[in-house]
Amino acid sequence: MSALLEAWADADGAARARRLFAATFGAEPTGVWAAPGRVNIVGEHTDYNDGLCLPIALPHRTFVALRPRPDRTVRLVSAQEPGVREVDLDTLGPAGTAGEVAGWPAYAAGVAWALEREGLAAAGSVPGFDAAVDSCVPAGAGLSSSAALECAVAVALDDVAGLRLGGDDAGRARLADACVRAENEVAGAPTGGMDQAAALRAQAGHALLLDCRDGAVRQVPLDLAAAGLTLLVIDTRAPHRLVDGQYGRRRRVCEDAAGALGVPSLRSAADAVESGQTTPGAVLALLDDDEQRKRVRHVVSEIGRVRSLVARLAQHPGAQLEGSALDTVASGLDASHESLRRDYEVSCPELDLAVETARAHGARGARMTGGGFGGSAIALVDSGDARHVAAAVDRAFAEAHFDAPAFLSAIPAAPAGPVRA
Ligand code: GLA
């Protein structure tokens, strides 16, 4: 089986970013900051519907060595991409305008732009900077490598520009808003905000219950190891893209469906079902369009699954997650995958094979995670079975002539911040 992709220790990640900085810019950085990738346990395609989701921060992080400049130039180098890219903060603008920036630098420089647009820093006050990036978050794997980059730059600029937002959750929520704005407007990816919240607001040892309607969070203790469980991440290596049309189309159909139902967002429909005011069938009967009906069925049921999983995890934290409580969590993961596959239609053959094979080889539950159309799946497995499940997925992929998958173990880790090592 392919080896588990280990997370870098902070000291190692920081040393890599520092070395790249010195080799590229011939100077020492002011400091190194890092932000994690994420996996979502449940609550998929709910964030842009004002719904609930339950991500964790991964131990895999993106490291940014950065030094402010006296001008408004941004120079960027990445260990994962060739060349040095230069961006002028005074001409940088949204995707589709003359100030558009192509490729990965949009996610980094876009944060400086968005901090000003969000009013978190005065216009023209965020300094230019030199930055070197290195990361052990696999790119294009649906594990939010883009949000990790944005959020690492955000905490770095928060420090060097003296914004003082990173010290508490309220400030971090505002940094997350700026990162979402950078991603939506500068990079042109119409994503929902879960990823940036996970990278900035999750805590080690906890899943983050995020209410996307008002941005409220609750830290849900999650100690899978104490329950003898491992959350195995299967990166299918099927390329996943959020800037192509499918993700944006899902979002539009949901907005149209909310309009047809006469509610501000599909969250209202989910709440009405939750409180017993209506039933899922009655909601769907109000819609004429088959595509809208399928998407709404997913979103409403998925928000319900977040509620029931959180209720179980709250009653049975750590080692008490066993028996029927564990069965409920596991079957919630399975039901989420089925709903994403059948109703939301964002799965793909690689994700389905990963999920089916993991289940057939002893996983308690499994589902795709993230935006879909490729990317990663998660499988909740007894810790002693993780290698066996991964080996079975490896074999199944080889037999199907898919690219070899990669595996990570997801342990709820710390959010973005300075690396003191
Ligand atoms: C991607 C987006 C998120 C979210 C998920 C689906 O990861 O970046 O905002 O919508 O897809 O849950």
Short mmCIF file of C-alpha atoms and ligand atoms in Angstrom, two decimals:
data_model
loop_
_atom_site.label_atom_id
_atom_site.label_comp_id
_atom_site.label_asym_id
_atom_site.label_seq_id
_atom_site.Cartn_x
_atom_site.Cartn_y
_atom_site.Cartn_z
CA MET A 1 0.00 0.00 0.00
CA SER A 2 1.11 3.63 -0.51
CA ALA A 3 2.53 5.04 2.73
CA LEU A 4 0.41 7.43 4.77
CA LEU A 5 1.25 11.00 3.81
CA GLU A 6 2.72 12.35 7.05
CA ALA A 7 2.26 15.95 8.14
CA TRP A 8 5.47 17.97 8.49
CA ALA A 9 6.51 19.01 11.97
CA ASP A 10 6.27 22.80 12.37
CA ALA A 11 10.06 23.13 12.64
CA ASP A 12 10.52 21.24 9.39
CA GLY A 13 7.87 23.20 7.46
CA ALA A 14 9.23 26.50 8.76
CA ALA A 15 12.81 25.56 7.84
CA ARG A 16 11.73 24.66 4.31
CA ALA A 17 9.90 27.97 3.83
CA ARG A 18 12.81 29.94 5.32
CA ARG A 19 15.35 28.20 3.06
CA LEU A 20 13.28 28.90 -0.03
CA PHE A 21 12.87 32.53 1.05
CA ALA A 22 16.60 33.05 1.60
CA ALA A 23 17.53 31.31 -1.66
CA THR A 24 15.02 33.39 -3.65
CA PHE A 25 15.18 36.81 -2.05
CA GLY A 26 18.68 36.76 -0.53
CA ALA A 27 17.44 37.80 2.92
CA GLU A 28 15.82 36.40 6.06
CA PRO A 29 12.01 36.52 6.41
CA THR A 30 10.42 38.42 9.28
CA GLY A 31 8.75 35.20 10.35
CA VAL A 32 6.92 32.06 9.26
CA TRP A 33 3.16 31.51 9.52
CA ALA A 34 1.18 28.37 8.73
CA ALA A 35 -2.40 27.30 8.13
CA PRO A 36 -3.96 23.83 7.86
CA GLY A 37 -5.90 22.01 5.19
CA ARG A 38 -9.24 20.58 6.32
CA VAL A 39 -11.56 17.66 5.96
CA ASN A 40 -15.26 18.02 6.49
CA ILE A 41 -16.83 15.26 8.59
CA VAL A 42 -20.36 16.05 7.45
CA GLY A 43 -22.34 18.98 6.07
CA GLU A 44 -21.34 19.13 2.39
CA HIS A 45 -22.55 21.85 0.04
CA THR A 46 -24.41 23.41 2.94
CA ASP A 47 -22.18 26.42 3.60
CA TYR A 48 -23.42 28.58 0.73
CA ASN A 49 -26.98 27.63 1.75
CA ASP A 50 -26.54 29.26 5.19
CA GLY A 51 -26.41 25.72 6.61
CA LEU A 52 -24.33 23.78 9.12
CA CYS A 53 -21.08 21.93 8.57
CA LEU A 54 -18.56 20.09 10.74
CA PRO A 55 -14.97 20.35 9.47
CA ILE A 56 -11.70 19.64 11.27
CA ALA A 57 -8.30 21.25 10.66
CA LEU A 58 -5.72 18.76 9.39
CA PRO A 59 -2.20 18.44 10.81
CA HIS A 60 -1.03 19.06 7.23
CA ARG A 61 -0.15 22.72 6.84
CA THR A 62 0.98 25.35 4.35
CA PHE A 63 3.98 27.38 5.54
CA VAL A 64 4.58 30.95 4.44
CA ALA A 65 7.87 32.75 5.18
CA LEU A 66 7.15 36.44 4.69
CA ARG A 67 8.79 39.82 4.95
CA PRO A 68 6.98 43.12 4.36
CA ARG A 69 8.34 45.53 1.76
CA PRO A 70 8.44 49.32 1.81
CA ASP A 71 6.37 49.44 -1.43
CA ARG A 72 3.18 47.76 -2.71
CA THR A 73 4.87 44.99 -4.69
CA VAL A 74 4.23 41.35 -3.84
CA ARG A 75 6.83 38.79 -4.89
CA LEU A 76 5.88 35.15 -4.45
CA VAL A 77 7.71 31.89 -4.79
CA SER A 78 6.41 28.39 -4.12
CA ALA A 79 8.22 25.10 -3.74
CA GLN A 80 5.32 23.54 -5.63
CA GLU A 81 5.44 25.83 -8.73
CA PRO A 82 8.33 27.10 -10.83
CA GLY A 83 9.33 30.76 -11.00
CA VAL A 84 8.86 33.96 -9.01
CA ARG A 85 5.55 35.78 -9.53
CA GLU A 86 5.12 39.49 -9.04
CA VAL A 87 1.87 41.35 -8.29
CA ASP A 88 1.28 45.08 -7.74
CA LEU A 89 -1.24 45.65 -4.94
CA ASP A 90 -2.27 48.97 -6.46
CA THR A 91 -3.39 47.43 -9.74
CA LEU A 92 -4.57 44.02 -8.50
CA GLY A 93 -8.31 43.55 -9.01
CA PRO A 94 -11.11 40.99 -9.25
CA ALA A 95 -11.08 38.12 -11.74
CA GLY A 96 -12.48 39.23 -15.06
CA THR A 97 -11.19 42.82 -14.71
CA ALA A 98 -7.96 44.39 -16.00
CA GLY A 99 -6.35 43.75 -12.60
CA GLU A 100 -6.92 39.98 -12.75
CA VAL A 101 -4.05 37.79 -11.53
CA ALA A 102 -3.73 34.30 -13.00
CA GLY A 103 -3.12 31.13 -11.00
CA TRP A 104 -2.06 30.59 -7.40
CA PRO A 105 -0.76 34.13 -6.67
CA ALA A 106 -4.40 35.33 -6.76
CA TYR A 107 -5.03 33.38 -3.53
CA ALA A 108 -2.05 34.94 -1.75
CA ALA A 109 -2.00 38.54 -3.01
CA GLY A 110 -5.83 38.54 -3.09
CA VAL A 111 -5.84 38.43 0.72
CA ALA A 112 -4.00 41.77 0.95
CA TRP A 113 -6.56 43.28 -1.44
CA ALA A 114 -9.48 41.77 0.49
CA LEU A 115 -8.24 42.97 3.91
CA GLU A 116 -8.57 46.50 2.58
CA ARG A 117 -11.88 45.90 0.78
CA GLU A 118 -13.37 44.35 3.94
CA GLY A 119 -12.35 47.49 5.84
CA LEU A 120 -10.01 45.55 8.13
CA ALA A 121 -7.11 47.73 7.00
CA ALA A 122 -7.22 51.27 5.57
CA ALA A 123 -7.11 51.50 1.76
CA GLY A 124 -3.52 51.42 0.56
CA SER A 125 -2.16 50.51 4.00
CA VAL A 126 -1.33 46.82 3.63
CA PRO A 127 2.34 46.62 2.70
CA GLY A 128 3.72 44.73 -0.25
CA PHE A 129 5.67 41.65 0.74
CA ASP A 130 8.05 38.93 -0.33
CA ALA A 131 6.81 35.44 0.52
CA ALA A 132 8.01 31.87 0.07
CA VAL A 133 5.46 29.07 0.29
CA ASP A 134 5.93 25.37 0.97
CA SER A 135 3.20 22.92 1.86
CA CYS A 136 2.40 19.33 2.74
CA VAL A 137 -1.31 19.83 2.02
CA PRO A 138 -1.80 17.94 -1.23
CA ALA A 139 -2.97 20.37 -3.94
CA GLY A 140 -6.14 19.62 -5.90
CA ALA A 141 -7.13 16.90 -3.43
CA GLY A 142 -10.22 18.65 -2.08
CA LEU A 143 -8.39 19.28 1.21
CA SER A 144 -8.48 23.09 0.89
CA SER A 145 -4.91 23.81 -0.08
CA SER A 146 -6.16 27.17 -1.43
CA ALA A 147 -7.74 28.17 1.88
CA ALA A 148 -4.58 27.05 3.70
CA LEU A 149 -2.54 29.43 1.53
CA GLU A 150 -4.98 32.32 1.98
CA CYS A 151 -5.23 31.84 5.74
CA ALA A 152 -1.45 31.53 6.24
CA VAL A 153 -1.01 34.82 4.35
CA ALA A 154 -3.88 36.37 6.34
CA VAL A 155 -2.32 35.63 9.74
CA ALA A 156 1.07 36.79 8.44
CA LEU A 157 -0.34 40.12 7.20
CA ASP A 158 -2.37 40.44 10.40
CA ASP A 159 0.91 40.39 12.29
CA VAL A 160 3.12 42.47 10.01
CA ALA A 161 0.45 45.12 9.39
CA GLY A 162 -0.44 45.22 13.11
CA LEU A 163 -4.15 44.49 12.57
CA ARG A 164 -4.42 42.39 15.77
CA LEU A 165 -7.30 40.27 14.55
CA GLY A 166 -5.75 36.83 15.04
CA GLY A 167 -5.92 36.90 18.85
CA ASP A 168 -9.53 35.87 19.30
CA ASP A 169 -12.28 34.03 17.46
CA ALA A 170 -14.17 37.19 16.53
CA GLY A 171 -11.08 38.62 14.83
CA ARG A 172 -10.38 35.31 13.15
CA ALA A 173 -13.91 35.25 11.77
CA ARG A 174 -13.18 38.60 10.11
CA LEU A 175 -9.90 37.32 8.69
CA ALA A 176 -11.84 34.34 7.33
CA ASP A 177 -14.31 36.72 5.64
CA ALA A 178 -11.40 38.48 3.92
CA CYS A 179 -9.99 35.15 2.74
CA VAL A 180 -13.38 34.12 1.33
CA ARG A 181 -13.56 37.42 -0.49
CA ALA A 182 -10.09 36.89 -1.96
CA GLU A 183 -11.12 33.45 -3.18
CA ASN A 184 -14.52 34.51 -4.56
CA GLU A 185 -13.53 37.80 -6.14
CA VAL A 186 -9.81 37.72 -6.92
CA ALA A 187 -9.38 34.01 -7.66
CA GLY A 188 -12.91 33.77 -9.08
CA ALA A 189 -13.88 30.54 -7.26
CA PRO A 190 -17.47 30.89 -5.94
CA THR A 191 -16.89 28.81 -2.79
CA GLY A 192 -18.84 29.07 0.44
CA GLY A 193 -16.58 29.78 3.42
CA MET A 194 -16.34 26.50 5.31
CA ASP A 195 -12.67 25.99 4.39
CA GLN A 196 -11.44 29.35 5.65
CA ALA A 197 -13.43 28.99 8.88
CA ALA A 198 -11.85 25.57 9.45
CA ALA A 199 -8.34 26.87 8.80
CA LEU A 200 -8.71 29.90 11.09
CA ARG A 201 -11.27 28.90 13.74
CA ALA A 202 -10.99 25.12 14.35
CA GLN A 203 -9.17 23.89 17.45
CA ALA A 204 -6.95 20.87 18.05
CA GLY A 205 -8.91 17.91 19.40
CA HIS A 206 -12.21 19.34 18.18
CA ALA A 207 -14.46 19.43 15.18
CA LEU A 208 -15.82 22.86 14.33
CA LEU A 209 -19.60 23.11 14.18
CA LEU A 210 -20.04 26.12 11.92
CA ASP A 211 -23.37 27.83 11.47
CA CYS A 212 -22.96 29.54 8.12
CA ARG A 213 -26.02 31.76 8.60
CA ASP A 214 -24.52 33.87 11.36
CA GLY A 215 -20.94 32.57 11.49
CA ALA A 216 -21.40 31.17 15.03
CA VAL A 217 -19.13 28.25 15.94
CA ARG A 218 -19.13 25.54 18.57
CA GLN A 219 -16.08 23.42 19.35
CA VAL A 220 -17.17 19.76 19.45
CA PRO A 221 -14.62 17.53 21.27
CA LEU A 222 -13.49 14.75 18.97
CA ASP A 223 -11.00 12.18 20.19
CA LEU A 224 -11.32 9.36 17.72
CA ALA A 225 -8.08 7.71 18.87
CA ALA A 226 -9.56 7.23 22.36
CA ALA A 227 -12.44 5.36 20.71
CA GLY A 228 -9.92 3.20 18.79
CA LEU A 229 -10.90 4.86 15.53
CA THR A 230 -9.04 6.54 12.69
CA LEU A 231 -10.40 8.90 10.08
CA LEU A 232 -8.63 7.73 6.96
CA VAL A 233 -8.48 10.27 4.13
CA ILE A 234 -8.29 8.77 0.65
CA ASP A 235 -7.01 11.24 -1.94
CA THR A 236 -8.32 9.70 -5.15
CA ARG A 237 -5.96 11.83 -7.25
CA ALA A 238 -8.88 12.49 -9.59
CA PRO A 239 -8.36 16.19 -10.34
CA HIS A 240 -10.87 18.40 -8.63
CA ARG A 241 -11.71 21.91 -9.79
CA LEU A 242 -13.87 24.54 -8.15
CA VAL A 243 -13.35 27.25 -10.71
CA ASP A 244 -15.11 25.30 -13.46
CA GLY A 245 -18.85 25.60 -13.91
CA GLN A 246 -20.30 22.69 -11.92
CA TYR A 247 -19.78 24.05 -8.42
CA GLY A 248 -21.16 27.47 -9.40
CA ARG A 249 -24.12 25.80 -11.07
CA ARG A 250 -25.01 23.88 -7.89
CA ARG A 251 -24.92 27.14 -6.00
CA ARG A 252 -27.18 28.91 -8.50
CA VAL A 253 -29.73 26.10 -8.54
CA CYS A 254 -29.93 26.25 -4.74
CA GLU A 255 -30.46 30.01 -4.84
CA ASP A 256 -33.17 29.61 -7.48
CA ALA A 257 -34.84 26.90 -5.41
CA ALA A 258 -34.80 29.13 -2.32
CA GLY A 259 -36.40 31.86 -4.45
CA ALA A 260 -39.08 29.44 -5.68
CA LEU A 261 -39.80 28.43 -2.07
CA GLY A 262 -39.95 32.07 -1.01
CA VAL A 263 -37.21 31.72 1.63
CA PRO A 264 -33.91 33.62 1.97
CA SER A 265 -31.87 30.41 1.76
CA LEU A 266 -32.38 26.64 1.94
CA ARG A 267 -31.44 26.81 5.61
CA SER A 268 -34.92 28.15 6.30
CA ALA A 269 -36.43 25.07 4.66
CA ALA A 270 -34.16 22.81 6.74
CA ASP A 271 -35.16 24.63 9.93
CA ALA A 272 -38.84 24.34 9.10
CA VAL A 273 -38.42 20.58 8.67
CA GLU A 274 -36.36 20.32 11.86
CA SER A 275 -39.00 22.11 13.93
CA GLY A 276 -41.78 19.92 12.54
CA GLN A 277 -43.53 22.82 10.76
CA THR A 278 -43.30 20.94 7.49
CA THR A 279 -41.92 17.72 6.01
CA PRO A 280 -39.25 17.18 3.35
CA GLY A 281 -41.95 15.80 1.04
CA ALA A 282 -44.09 18.92 1.45
CA VAL A 283 -41.09 21.16 0.69
CA LEU A 284 -40.22 19.22 -2.45
CA ALA A 285 -43.84 19.27 -3.61
CA LEU A 286 -43.60 23.07 -3.86
CA LEU A 287 -40.93 22.80 -6.57
CA ASP A 288 -41.66 22.12 -10.26
CA ASP A 289 -38.10 21.63 -11.36
CA ASP A 290 -36.60 18.16 -10.97
CA GLU A 291 -33.03 19.42 -10.65
CA GLN A 292 -34.06 21.83 -7.88
CA ARG A 293 -35.95 19.05 -6.07
CA LYS A 294 -32.88 16.80 -6.00
CA ARG A 295 -30.54 19.54 -4.82
CA VAL A 296 -32.95 20.66 -2.10
CA ARG A 297 -33.44 17.08 -0.89
CA HIS A 298 -29.69 16.83 -0.41
CA VAL A 299 -29.23 20.18 1.34
CA VAL A 300 -32.17 19.75 3.73
CA SER A 301 -31.24 16.16 4.64
CA GLU A 302 -27.53 17.04 4.98
CA ILE A 303 -28.22 19.84 7.46
CA GLY A 304 -30.29 17.31 9.44
CA ARG A 305 -27.36 14.88 9.39
CA VAL A 306 -25.03 17.51 10.83
CA ARG A 307 -27.47 18.05 13.70
CA SER A 308 -27.82 14.36 14.47
CA LEU A 309 -24.08 13.61 14.25
CA VAL A 310 -23.24 16.51 16.52
CA ALA A 311 -25.88 15.38 19.02
CA ARG A 312 -24.30 11.90 19.08
CA LEU A 313 -20.75 13.18 19.36
CA ALA A 314 -21.74 15.53 22.17
CA GLN A 315 -23.30 12.66 24.14
CA HIS A 316 -20.47 10.22 23.42
CA PRO A 317 -17.17 12.04 23.23
CA GLY A 318 -13.88 10.16 23.02
CA ALA A 319 -13.82 6.57 24.18
CA GLN A 320 -17.57 6.47 24.66
CA LEU A 321 -18.11 6.57 20.90
CA GLU A 322 -19.11 2.93 20.49
CA GLY A 323 -22.14 0.72 19.96
CA SER A 324 -25.24 2.43 18.67
CA ALA A 325 -23.69 5.92 18.93
CA LEU A 326 -20.89 4.84 16.62
CA ASP A 327 -23.41 3.18 14.30
CA THR A 328 -25.36 6.44 14.05
CA VAL A 329 -22.24 8.43 13.16
CA ALA A 330 -21.11 5.82 10.64
CA SER A 331 -24.49 5.53 8.96
CA GLY A 332 -24.68 9.34 8.79
CA LEU A 333 -21.46 9.33 6.75
CA ASP A 334 -22.84 6.64 4.44
CA ALA A 335 -26.12 8.49 3.99
CA SER A 336 -24.27 11.72 3.23
CA HIS A 337 -22.32 10.03 0.45
CA GLU A 338 -25.43 8.50 -1.04
CA SER A 339 -27.17 11.87 -1.02
CA LEU A 340 -24.17 13.61 -2.63
CA ARG A 341 -23.93 10.88 -5.25
CA ARG A 342 -27.57 10.48 -6.10
CA ASP A 343 -29.20 13.85 -5.38
CA TYR A 344 -26.40 16.40 -5.54
CA GLU A 345 -24.54 14.52 -8.30
CA VAL A 346 -21.06 15.67 -7.28
CA SER A 347 -19.40 12.28 -6.81
CA CYS A 348 -17.36 10.49 -9.47
CA PRO A 349 -16.29 6.89 -10.17
CA GLU A 350 -13.04 7.23 -8.18
CA LEU A 351 -14.84 8.59 -5.09
CA ASP A 352 -17.55 5.92 -5.31
CA LEU A 353 -14.95 3.17 -5.63
CA ALA A 354 -12.96 4.51 -2.66
CA VAL A 355 -16.10 4.64 -0.50
CA GLU A 356 -17.47 1.24 -1.55
CA THR A 357 -14.12 -0.50 -1.17
CA ALA A 358 -13.45 1.03 2.24
CA ARG A 359 -16.88 -0.11 3.45
CA ALA A 360 -16.46 -3.59 1.99
CA HIS A 361 -13.18 -3.95 3.92
CA GLY A 362 -14.46 -2.97 7.31
CA ALA A 363 -14.81 0.82 7.36
CA ARG A 364 -17.63 1.75 9.74
CA GLY A 365 -18.78 4.51 7.38
CA ALA A 366 -17.36 6.43 4.43
CA ARG A 367 -18.17 9.39 2.22
CA MET A 368 -16.69 11.84 -0.23
CA THR A 369 -15.56 15.06 1.45
CA GLY A 370 -15.25 18.61 0.08
CA GLY A 371 -16.65 19.92 -3.17
CA GLY A 372 -16.52 16.61 -5.05
CA PHE A 373 -16.02 15.91 -8.78
CA GLY A 374 -12.75 14.25 -7.68
CA GLY A 375 -10.68 15.02 -4.60
CA SER A 376 -10.87 12.99 -1.40
CA ALA A 377 -13.05 10.57 0.53
CA ILE A 378 -12.98 9.85 4.26
CA ALA A 379 -13.48 6.47 5.91
CA LEU A 380 -14.07 5.94 9.62
CA VAL A 381 -12.12 2.78 10.43
CA ASP A 382 -11.06 0.85 13.50
CA SER A 383 -7.47 2.02 13.99
CA GLY A 384 -6.09 -1.51 13.62
CA ASP A 385 -7.80 -1.81 10.20
CA ALA A 386 -6.51 1.42 8.60
CA ARG A 387 -3.67 -0.21 6.66
CA HIS A 388 -5.80 -3.10 5.53
CA VAL A 389 -8.55 -0.74 4.26
CA ALA A 390 -5.99 1.46 2.49
CA ALA A 391 -4.36 -1.56 0.85
CA ALA A 392 -7.75 -2.75 -0.39
CA VAL A 393 -8.50 0.69 -1.90
CA ASP A 394 -5.06 0.68 -3.51
CA ARG A 395 -5.75 -2.70 -5.13
CA ALA A 396 -9.22 -1.70 -6.30
CA PHE A 397 -7.80 1.45 -7.93
CA ALA A 398 -5.10 -0.55 -9.70
CA GLU A 399 -7.70 -3.01 -10.99
CA ALA A 400 -9.87 -0.14 -12.26
CA HIS A 401 -6.80 1.44 -13.95
CA PHE A 402 -7.19 4.59 -11.86
CA ASP A 403 -4.13 6.53 -10.67
CA ALA A 404 -2.78 5.24 -7.35
CA PRO A 405 -4.54 6.99 -4.45
CA ALA A 406 -2.76 8.63 -1.51
CA PHE A 407 -3.72 8.28 2.15
CA LEU A 408 -3.62 10.56 5.18
CA SER A 409 -4.76 10.09 8.73
CA ALA A 410 -6.94 13.03 9.85
CA ILE A 411 -6.46 14.10 13.45
CA PRO A 412 -8.19 17.35 14.49
CA ALA A 413 -5.28 19.80 14.61
CA ALA A 414 -4.54 23.47 15.33
CA PRO A 415 -5.63 26.49 13.30
CA ALA A 416 -3.55 29.06 11.41
CA GLY A 417 -0.96 31.06 13.31
CA PRO A 418 2.68 32.03 13.60
CA VAL A 419 5.21 29.20 13.72
CA ARG A 420 7.49 29.83 16.65
CA ALA A 421 9.85 26.94 15.91
C1 GLA B 1 -15.58 23.29 -1.35
C2 GLA B 1 -15.85 24.75 -1.02
C3 GLA B 1 -16.58 24.89 0.31
C4 GLA B 1 -17.80 23.96 0.38
C5 GLA B 1 -17.43 22.56 -0.08
C6 GLA B 1 -18.63 21.66 -0.16
O1 GLA B 1 -14.67 22.77 -0.46
O2 GLA B 1 -14.65 25.46 -0.96
O3 GLA B 1 -16.94 26.24 0.51
O4 GLA B 1 -18.86 24.49 -0.34
O5 GLA B 1 -16.78 22.56 -1.33
O6 GLA B 1 -19.16 21.43 1.10
#
